Amino acid sequence: MHIPDTMRVPRFLGDGRIVFIDKPVPQPGPGQLLLAVKANALCGSERGQFYGGSSVTPGHEAAGVVVAAGSDTSTPIGALGPVFLMDFCGRCRSCLAGATNQCFAKRADYGFTHDGGYAPFELVNENVFFAADADLTGPEAILLLDIMGTGGHCLDRLRLVRPEIESLLITGAGPIGLGVLVMAKIMLGEAVPVAITDVVPYRLDLASSLGGLPIDIAHASLPDALDSLGIPRPDAAVDTSGREAARRAAIDVLAQRGVLVCVGHGESVTLDVSRDLISTERAVVGSEYFRYDEFPRNLALLRKHRAYLSRIVTHRFPVAEIQRAFEVFFAGNTGEVVVEQ
Ligand SMILES: [Zn+2]
Ligand SMILES: [Zn+2]
């Protein structure tokens, strides 16, 4: 492939404005790969960059094809795969235990501290690239990130505390909530009922079509809705909304030994420790992104459930229309939104 010297990249100015500027195409140094980006998904965590601006090129849910490799690398040119957000050191105690999402010496968050995947080319350290199947499309490969990766990791965290789960509540049906939903259907089994709340009818309809039991909390109380679904006391809950009210409501309906996993950043929550935790032996657990070593399992699941999982991607835009893509995404009537190069 011919690699140009410069590229057009979106610059996030702030106040919800994106323009295009020229940047040099970086060259891979030792241990680095240059990817031709195929696709990058929009994420709610980019709200700060869209409204506050960004000095780097955003984009942390990218998949691309290796087009150049520096010395000391072994990934073949032409390999296709996603980029792991966190550039982990590989040597600290967390990394040696496999917890690469909790590296003590993290070098970068691609798309936040270093240029990310909304550019035509992205330079990454080789350790964060995961070579997937060459026949995957860009939008399919990025399902391995926030959708399957973050969604699956929540359930792993949950099952550390509570191995047998017979009912699940998800608060928030944005891309992460939908990701937890599809991974729950796959990992916990079709038979486990998964209730999912939101206030946006579009998202609730999508959740329903993916096998979730939708609850419109703009028009129903959570206990009443769970009651009518036959799961008044779910075994577990995952909060993807980041909202205190949602977390509090989830704890209040959890069964004894219930577990709340918090994955959506945002507000706080106040615990009545005796009632919420001690006497009921409930737990509140955090879950951040996922571990690099979860990629192979998720790739195997993606191969098996490709069509089902792909239904999460509801909107695709060429990168030239990234401004519109963000406006549509933040208006709320979408599942996963992807821009393609
Ligand atoms: Zn994200
Ligand atoms: Zn480390």
XYZ file of C-alpha atoms and ligand atoms in Angstrom:
343
model
C 0.000 0.000 0.000
C 1.184 3.504 -0.801
C 1.467 5.485 2.409
C 1.101 9.243 1.891
C 3.201 11.806 3.770
C 0.224 13.720 5.134
C -3.369 12.931 6.032
C -6.607 14.802 6.701
C -7.698 14.314 10.306
C -10.674 15.622 12.258
C -9.783 18.183 14.906
C -12.162 18.507 17.848
C -12.375 22.249 18.519
C -14.860 22.071 21.404
C -18.424 23.417 21.593
C -19.493 20.469 19.437
C -17.442 21.545 16.411
C -15.135 19.355 14.356
C -12.991 20.599 11.444
C -10.417 18.813 9.294
C -6.703 19.622 9.380
C -3.572 18.128 7.796
C -1.158 16.101 9.879
C 1.954 14.165 8.894
C 1.487 10.404 8.685
C 3.683 9.003 11.484
C 6.357 6.410 10.800
C 6.614 3.351 13.019
C 9.685 3.200 15.247
C 10.992 0.098 17.016
C 8.145 -2.009 18.411
C 5.491 0.068 16.642
C 2.858 -0.569 13.992
C 1.203 1.829 11.581
C -2.441 0.952 10.955
C -4.672 2.060 8.124
C -7.826 2.604 10.163
C -10.943 0.906 8.807
C -13.499 1.955 11.405
C -13.845 3.656 14.767
C -16.910 3.642 17.013
C -18.238 6.697 18.802
C -18.338 6.506 22.599
C -20.239 8.388 25.282
C -16.889 8.992 26.995
C -15.987 11.328 24.107
C -18.515 13.888 25.269
C -15.670 15.822 26.950
C -13.638 15.933 23.737
C -16.617 16.861 21.541
C -17.692 19.727 23.783
C -14.354 20.596 25.411
C -11.977 20.071 22.486
C -8.922 17.834 22.192
C -5.275 18.483 21.371
C -4.877 14.916 20.102
C -6.966 13.164 17.448
C -9.678 11.297 19.400
C -10.931 7.780 18.685
C -10.407 4.870 21.102
C -12.519 2.156 19.482
C -10.530 1.608 16.324
C -9.817 -1.326 14.079
C -7.384 -1.247 11.210
C -4.969 -3.064 8.958
C -1.216 -3.082 9.586
C 0.437 -1.227 6.687
C 3.942 -0.664 8.124
C 5.878 -2.160 11.014
C 8.969 -0.949 12.854
C 11.928 -3.082 13.896
C 11.454 -5.630 16.688
C 7.873 -6.432 15.663
C 6.419 -9.720 14.475
C 2.908 -8.742 13.341
C 2.595 -9.299 9.585
C 1.665 -6.496 7.207
C -1.996 -6.955 6.287
C -3.112 -8.190 9.726
C -6.503 -6.740 10.710
C -7.637 -6.094 14.239
C -8.733 -3.753 17.013
C -6.577 -1.427 19.134
C -6.622 -1.961 22.915
C -7.147 1.458 24.514
C -4.446 1.238 27.169
C -0.784 0.929 26.356
C 0.144 -1.411 29.204
C 3.748 -2.037 30.253
C 3.564 -5.837 30.294
C 5.983 -6.055 33.218
C 4.276 -4.701 36.347
C 2.476 -6.836 38.913
C -0.947 -6.138 37.369
C 0.214 -6.921 33.838
C 1.960 -10.127 34.965
C -1.321 -11.192 36.590
C -3.145 -10.527 33.302
C -4.843 -7.364 34.575
C -3.537 -5.218 31.705
C -6.437 -2.802 32.251
C -4.919 -2.000 35.656
C -1.308 -1.497 34.598
C 0.741 0.407 37.187
C 2.914 1.997 34.483
C 0.440 2.715 31.688
C 2.101 4.628 28.867
C -0.908 5.881 26.896
C -4.645 5.880 26.383
C -4.969 5.931 22.606
C -7.488 8.546 21.540
C -7.122 10.477 24.806
C -3.403 11.044 25.498
C -2.127 9.997 22.057
C -3.616 10.278 18.574
C -6.421 7.782 18.047
C -8.575 6.165 15.431
C -10.513 8.951 13.720
C -7.445 9.556 11.550
C -6.808 7.535 8.366
C -3.601 6.173 9.955
C -2.907 5.380 13.609
C 0.487 4.646 15.164
C 0.418 2.168 18.056
C 2.792 0.084 20.086
C 2.573 -3.513 18.935
C 1.389 -4.884 22.296
C -1.990 -3.079 22.034
C -2.836 -4.474 18.596
C -4.820 -7.716 18.476
C -4.687 -9.579 15.187
C -8.206 -10.880 14.556
C -9.634 -12.687 11.509
C -8.732 -11.028 8.208
C -12.252 -11.496 6.842
C -13.877 -9.356 9.535
C -15.123 -5.941 8.477
C -13.961 -2.876 10.433
C -17.315 -2.494 12.227
C -17.227 -6.192 13.171
C -13.673 -5.979 14.529
C -14.506 -3.025 16.782
C -17.227 -5.079 18.462
C -14.271 -6.690 20.277
C -13.702 -3.397 22.160
C -16.299 -1.535 24.236
C -19.179 -3.847 23.231
C -17.783 -7.344 23.800
C -14.668 -6.430 25.783
C -16.174 -4.046 28.323
C -19.501 -5.921 28.350
C -17.890 -9.310 28.897
C -15.498 -8.034 31.553
C -18.435 -6.752 33.632
C -19.830 -10.250 33.697
C -16.443 -11.721 34.607
C -16.210 -9.267 37.503
C -19.740 -10.163 38.540
C -19.094 -13.891 38.512
C -16.014 -13.496 40.696
C -18.413 -12.600 43.500
C -21.512 -14.496 42.397
C -20.914 -17.484 40.106
C -24.563 -18.499 39.616
C -26.677 -15.746 38.080
C -30.321 -16.416 37.251
C -31.479 -12.851 36.572
C -29.801 -9.602 35.608
C -30.726 -5.912 35.544
C -28.871 -3.419 33.362
C -29.375 0.303 33.940
C -28.791 2.315 30.751
C -29.197 1.060 27.174
C -26.455 3.047 25.463
C -23.706 1.173 23.627
C -22.156 -0.176 26.857
C -25.531 -1.266 28.250
C -26.372 -2.980 24.970
C -22.919 -4.586 25.045
C -23.550 -5.998 28.523
C -26.928 -7.227 27.289
C -25.616 -9.154 24.290
C -22.700 -10.587 26.253
C -25.089 -11.654 29.031
C -27.297 -13.418 26.470
C -24.226 -15.197 25.111
C -22.251 -15.871 28.318
C -25.063 -16.486 30.831
C -27.388 -18.198 28.359
C -30.626 -17.323 26.597
C -32.704 -18.508 29.551
C -31.410 -15.894 32.000
C -33.802 -12.919 31.911
C -32.070 -9.570 31.409
C -34.072 -6.446 32.218
C -32.678 -3.205 30.818
C -33.727 0.367 31.612
C -33.547 3.584 29.661
C -35.680 6.603 28.830
C -35.071 6.581 25.052
C -37.683 4.472 23.207
C -35.300 3.803 20.288
C -32.733 2.210 22.605
C -35.352 0.222 24.473
C -36.719 -1.146 21.192
C -33.217 -2.124 20.105
C -32.568 -3.772 23.490
C -35.817 -5.670 23.140
C -34.896 -6.889 19.649
C -31.607 -8.162 21.101
C -33.418 -10.239 23.725
C -33.594 -7.784 26.632
C -36.676 -6.999 28.711
C -37.055 -3.242 28.285
C -38.118 -0.946 31.133
C -38.941 2.664 30.295
C -38.113 4.307 33.618
C -39.594 7.584 32.405
C -42.983 5.899 32.686
C -42.616 3.147 35.294
C -41.034 2.600 38.688
C -38.229 0.048 38.677
C -39.719 -2.217 41.400
C -43.117 -2.281 39.669
C -41.599 -3.032 36.279
C -39.389 -5.829 37.633
C -42.380 -7.237 39.456
C -44.405 -7.466 36.276
C -41.462 -9.119 34.500
C -41.371 -11.803 37.201
C -37.919 -10.849 38.500
C -38.694 -8.585 41.471
C -35.295 -9.308 43.073
C -32.570 -9.739 40.442
C -29.362 -11.571 41.382
C -27.197 -8.926 39.808
C -27.200 -5.483 38.265
C -24.810 -3.619 36.001
C -24.980 0.171 36.001
C -23.845 1.675 32.723
C -25.562 5.038 33.254
C -23.149 6.465 35.826
C -26.092 8.019 37.615
C -26.486 7.920 41.380
C -30.246 7.410 41.204
C -29.835 4.389 38.928
C -27.191 2.793 41.166
C -29.256 3.403 44.269
C -32.403 2.000 42.660
C -30.460 -1.083 41.536
C -29.093 -1.774 45.027
C -32.579 -1.402 46.477
C -34.028 -4.140 44.262
C -31.097 -6.598 44.433
C -31.702 -9.936 46.114
C -29.645 -11.132 49.062
C -26.100 -11.951 47.848
C -26.821 -9.635 44.947
C -24.022 -7.838 43.150
C -23.969 -4.386 41.563
C -21.249 -3.831 38.997
C -20.521 -0.169 38.232
C -19.079 0.333 34.756
C -20.466 3.726 33.765
C -18.347 6.596 35.083
C -20.119 9.597 36.518
C -21.857 10.297 39.774
C -21.549 8.807 43.275
C -23.675 6.531 45.443
C -24.278 6.419 49.188
C -24.370 3.037 50.898
C -26.203 2.116 54.081
C -23.515 -0.458 54.835
C -25.387 -2.541 57.405
C -28.501 -2.895 55.309
C -27.016 -2.765 51.810
C -23.934 -4.911 52.333
C -23.551 -6.703 55.659
C -26.910 -8.242 56.488
C -27.674 -9.064 52.858
C -24.112 -9.975 51.852
C -24.433 -7.878 48.746
C -21.437 -6.447 46.935
C -20.629 -3.418 44.831
C -17.860 -3.997 42.299
C -16.147 -1.749 39.766
C -15.310 -2.793 36.226
C -13.012 -0.781 33.944
C -12.638 -1.650 30.235
C -11.285 -5.205 29.917
C -8.128 -7.297 29.920
C -6.125 -7.811 26.745
C -6.158 -11.571 27.396
C -9.958 -11.584 26.998
C -9.605 -10.907 23.244
C -9.231 -14.577 22.164
C -12.364 -15.686 24.008
C -14.333 -12.771 22.593
C -13.051 -13.409 19.076
C -14.306 -17.004 19.336
C -17.704 -15.666 20.487
C -17.728 -13.093 17.673
C -17.158 -15.843 15.097
C -20.080 -17.779 16.523
C -22.523 -14.893 17.014
C -21.418 -12.509 14.259
C -24.848 -11.647 12.866
C -26.456 -11.200 16.282
C -23.666 -8.989 17.623
C -23.509 -6.882 14.458
C -27.091 -5.740 15.017
C -25.747 -3.413 17.738
C -24.197 -1.220 15.033
C -27.134 0.866 13.801
C -25.409 3.789 12.082
C -22.363 4.020 9.812
C -20.911 7.280 8.473
C -17.898 8.081 6.300
C -15.333 9.954 8.410
C -16.013 13.089 6.330
C -19.407 13.165 8.084
C -18.027 12.738 11.617
C -19.657 15.988 12.749
C -23.075 14.642 11.832
C -22.238 11.236 13.305
C -21.644 12.833 16.723
C -24.776 14.945 16.519
C -26.885 11.894 15.688
C -25.195 9.803 18.411
C -25.647 12.364 21.181
C -29.275 12.929 20.147
C -29.799 9.410 21.520
C -31.680 7.529 18.813
C -28.878 5.109 17.970
C -27.149 1.921 18.998
C -23.428 1.769 18.228
C -22.378 4.482 15.735
C -19.340 3.857 13.570
C -17.306 6.095 11.282
C -15.420 4.429 8.473
C -12.398 5.506 6.462
Zn -15.357 3.964 24.827
Zn 1.845 -2.911 33.574
